[in-house]
PDB file of C-alpha atoms in Angstrom:
ATOM      1  CA  MET A   1       7.769  -7.022  -3.850  1.00 68.00           C
ATOM      2  CA  TYR A   2      10.951  -7.382  -6.414  1.00 74.00           C
ATOM      3  CA  GLU A   3      13.951  -7.585  -5.013  1.00 77.00           C
ATOM      4  CA  LYS A   4      15.647  -4.796  -7.282  1.00 78.00           C
ATOM      5  CA  CYS A   5      14.218  -1.714  -8.826  1.00 74.00           C
ATOM      6  CA  THR A   6      13.717  -2.941 -12.535  1.00 74.00           C
ATOM      7  CA  HIS A   7      14.917   0.951 -13.493  1.00 71.00           C
ATOM      8  CA  CYS A   8      17.659   1.447 -11.215  1.00 72.00           C
ATOM      9  CA  GLY A   9      18.494  -1.772  -9.612  1.00 73.00           C
ATOM     10  CA  GLN A  10      17.977  -0.265  -5.839  1.00 74.00           C
ATOM     11  CA  SER A  11      17.762  -2.458  -2.629  1.00 74.00           C
ATOM     12  CA  PHE A  12      14.196  -2.841  -1.047  1.00 74.00           C
ATOM     13  CA  HIS A  13      15.700  -4.716   1.272  1.00 75.00           C
ATOM     14  CA  LEU A  14      17.816  -1.674   2.858  1.00 76.00           C
ATOM     15  CA  GLU A  15      17.967  -2.699   6.794  1.00 76.00           C
ATOM     16  CA  PRO A  16      16.194  -4.977   9.353  1.00 73.00           C
ATOM     17  CA  SER A  17      11.803  -4.286   9.813  1.00 79.00           C
ATOM     18  CA  PHE A  18      12.842  -1.649   7.519  1.00 81.00           C
ATOM     19  CA  TYR A  19       9.141  -1.891   6.069  1.00 81.00           C
ATOM     20  CA  TYR A  20       7.567  -1.783   9.906  1.00 86.00           C
ATOM     21  CA  GLY A  21       6.910   1.676   8.893  1.00 86.00           C
ATOM     22  CA  ALA A  22       5.092   0.672   5.578  1.00 88.00           C
ATOM     23  CA  LEU A  23       1.903  -1.116   8.132  1.00 90.00           C
ATOM     24  CA  TYR A  24       1.132   2.016  10.015  1.00 92.00           C
ATOM     25  CA  LEU A  25       1.116   3.608   6.759  1.00 92.00           C
ATOM     26  CA  SER A  26      -1.060   0.362   5.507  1.00 93.00           C
ATOM     27  CA  TYR A  27      -3.555   1.279   8.854  1.00 94.00           C
ATOM     28  CA  GLY A  28      -4.254   4.415   7.754  1.00 94.00           C
ATOM     29  CA  LEU A  29      -5.395   3.825   3.904  1.00 94.00           C
ATOM     30  CA  GLN A  30      -7.501   1.274   5.413  1.00 94.00           C
ATOM     31  CA  VAL A  31      -9.154   2.747   7.474  1.00 95.00           C
ATOM     32  CA  ALA A  32      -9.484   5.682   4.995  1.00 95.00           C
ATOM     33  CA  LEU A  33     -11.216   2.861   3.550  1.00 94.00           C
ATOM     34  CA  PHE A  34     -13.522   1.846   5.739  1.00 95.00           C
ATOM     35  CA  ALA A  35     -14.599   5.297   6.019  1.00 96.00           C
ATOM     36  CA  ALA A  36     -15.428   5.423   2.498  1.00 96.00           C
ATOM     37  CA  VAL A  37     -17.336   2.431   2.084  1.00 95.00           C
ATOM     38  CA  SER A  38     -19.021   3.174   5.155  1.00 94.00           C
ATOM     39  CA  VAL A  39     -20.377   6.740   3.997  1.00 95.00           C
ATOM     40  CA  ALA A  40     -20.991   5.349   0.589  1.00 95.00           C
ATOM     41  CA  ILE A  41     -23.436   2.522   2.050  1.00 94.00           C
ATOM     42  CA  ALA A  42     -25.058   5.682   4.217  1.00 94.00           C
ATOM     43  CA  VAL A  43     -25.471   7.456   1.528  1.00 96.00           C
ATOM     44  CA  LEU A  44     -26.894   5.019  -1.076  1.00 95.00           C
ATOM     45  CA  TYR A  45     -29.144   3.100   2.212  1.00 92.00           C
ATOM     46  CA  PRO A  46     -29.646   4.757   4.293  1.00 91.00           C
ATOM     47  CA  GLU A  47     -31.701   2.379   5.866  1.00 93.00           C
ATOM     48  CA  ALA A  48     -29.333  -0.268   5.643  1.00 92.00           C
ATOM     49  CA  PRO A  49     -28.743  -2.633   8.385  1.00 94.00           C
ATOM     50  CA  THR A  50     -25.565  -3.723  10.316  1.00 93.00           C
ATOM     51  CA  ALA A  51     -24.630  -6.223   8.357  1.00 95.00           C
ATOM     52  CA  TRP A  52     -24.018  -4.549   5.169  1.00 94.00           C
ATOM     53  CA  TYR A  53     -21.397  -2.857   6.509  1.00 94.00           C
ATOM     54  CA  LEU A  54     -19.659  -5.569   8.010  1.00 94.00           C
ATOM     55  CA  ILE A  55     -19.439  -7.139   4.777  1.00 95.00           C
ATOM     56  CA  GLY A  56     -18.685  -4.192   2.731  1.00 94.00           C
ATOM     57  CA  VAL A  57     -15.650  -2.817   5.014  1.00 94.00           C
ATOM     58  CA  THR A  58     -14.827  -6.475   5.213  1.00 94.00           C
ATOM     59  CA  MET A  59     -15.070  -7.415   0.688  1.00 95.00           C
ATOM     60  CA  VAL A  60     -13.402  -3.839   0.694  1.00 94.00           C
ATOM     61  CA  ALA A  61     -10.301  -4.950   2.838  1.00 93.00           C
ATOM     62  CA  ILE A  62      -9.745  -8.182   1.207  1.00 95.00           C
ATOM     63  CA  LEU A  63     -10.303  -6.899  -2.463  1.00 96.00           C
ATOM     64  CA  LEU A  64      -7.900  -4.399  -1.516  1.00 95.00           C
ATOM     65  CA  PHE A  65      -5.634  -5.817   0.603  1.00 93.00           C
ATOM     66  CA  PRO A  66      -2.628  -6.821  -2.043  1.00 92.00           C
ATOM     67  CA  LEU A  67      -2.629  -3.045  -3.525  1.00 94.00           C
ATOM     68  CA  VAL A  68      -3.082  -1.256  -0.009  1.00 94.00           C
ATOM     69  CA  ILE A  69       0.331  -3.875   0.917  1.00 90.00           C
ATOM     70  CA  ARG A  70       2.451  -2.632  -2.236  1.00 88.00           C
ATOM     71  CA  PHE A  71       1.205   0.538  -2.286  1.00 91.00           C
ATOM     72  CA  SER A  72       2.231   1.277   1.791  1.00 91.00           C
ATOM     73  CA  ARG A  73       5.495   0.070   0.987  1.00 86.00           C
ATOM     74  CA  SER A  74       6.021   2.101  -2.316  1.00 84.00           C
ATOM     75  CA  ALA A  75       5.556   4.946  -0.221  1.00 88.00           C
ATOM     76  CA  TRP A  76       6.978   3.997   2.358  1.00 88.00           C
ATOM     77  CA  ILE A  77      11.028   4.141   0.125  1.00 84.00           C
ATOM     78  CA  HIS A  78      10.242   6.856  -1.208  1.00 84.00           C
ATOM     79  CA  ILE A  79      10.262   8.626   1.760  1.00 86.00           C
ATOM     80  CA  PHE A  80      13.538   7.803   2.729  1.00 82.00           C
ATOM     81  CA  VAL A  81      15.305   7.069  -0.898  1.00 79.00           C
ATOM     82  CA  LYS A  82      15.914   9.677  -2.727  1.00 76.00           C
ATOM     83  CA  TYR A  83      14.791   9.220  -7.261  1.00 69.00           C
ATOM     84  CA  ASP A  84      17.826   9.837  -8.910  1.00 67.00           C
ATOM     85  CA  GLU A  85      17.067  10.263 -12.474  1.00 66.00           C
ATOM     86  CA  THR A  86      20.321   9.512 -13.779  1.00 69.00           C
ATOM     87  CA  LYS A  87      20.991   5.592 -12.077  1.00 62.00           C
ATOM     88  CA  ALA A  88      16.771   5.302 -13.978  1.00 58.00           C
ATOM     89  CA  ASN A  89      18.390   4.834 -17.439  1.00 58.00           C
ATOM     90  CA  THR A  90      20.586   2.299 -17.363  1.00 55.00           C
ATOM     91  CA  THR A  91      19.989  -1.481 -17.358  1.00 53.00           C
ATOM     92  CA  VAL A  92      19.996  -3.527 -14.486  1.00 50.00           C
ATOM     93  CA  ASP A  93      20.685  -7.625 -14.740  1.00 52.00           C
ATOM     94  CA  LEU A  94      17.615  -8.824 -11.975  1.00 49.00           C
TER      95      LEU A  94
END
């Protein structure tokens, strides 16, 4: 992630260990993805072997890991930092 927002200049490093809470959001998102993949395999291939579930869940977890991490960090900071539209229109030098 960037050190500061490119639109408003908000620092993304608020305090040490700030993003530990994002780990819990990431965990929840991964569990939802695991469940979605498992249901999709069960519906599309009712007689699929257990290996298909393991491979499907593992592949989705690996492929979507960067997106899940960024989304969870973004969601976590949005819980604690209020968006200020007046700052968003200014130009920030990084």
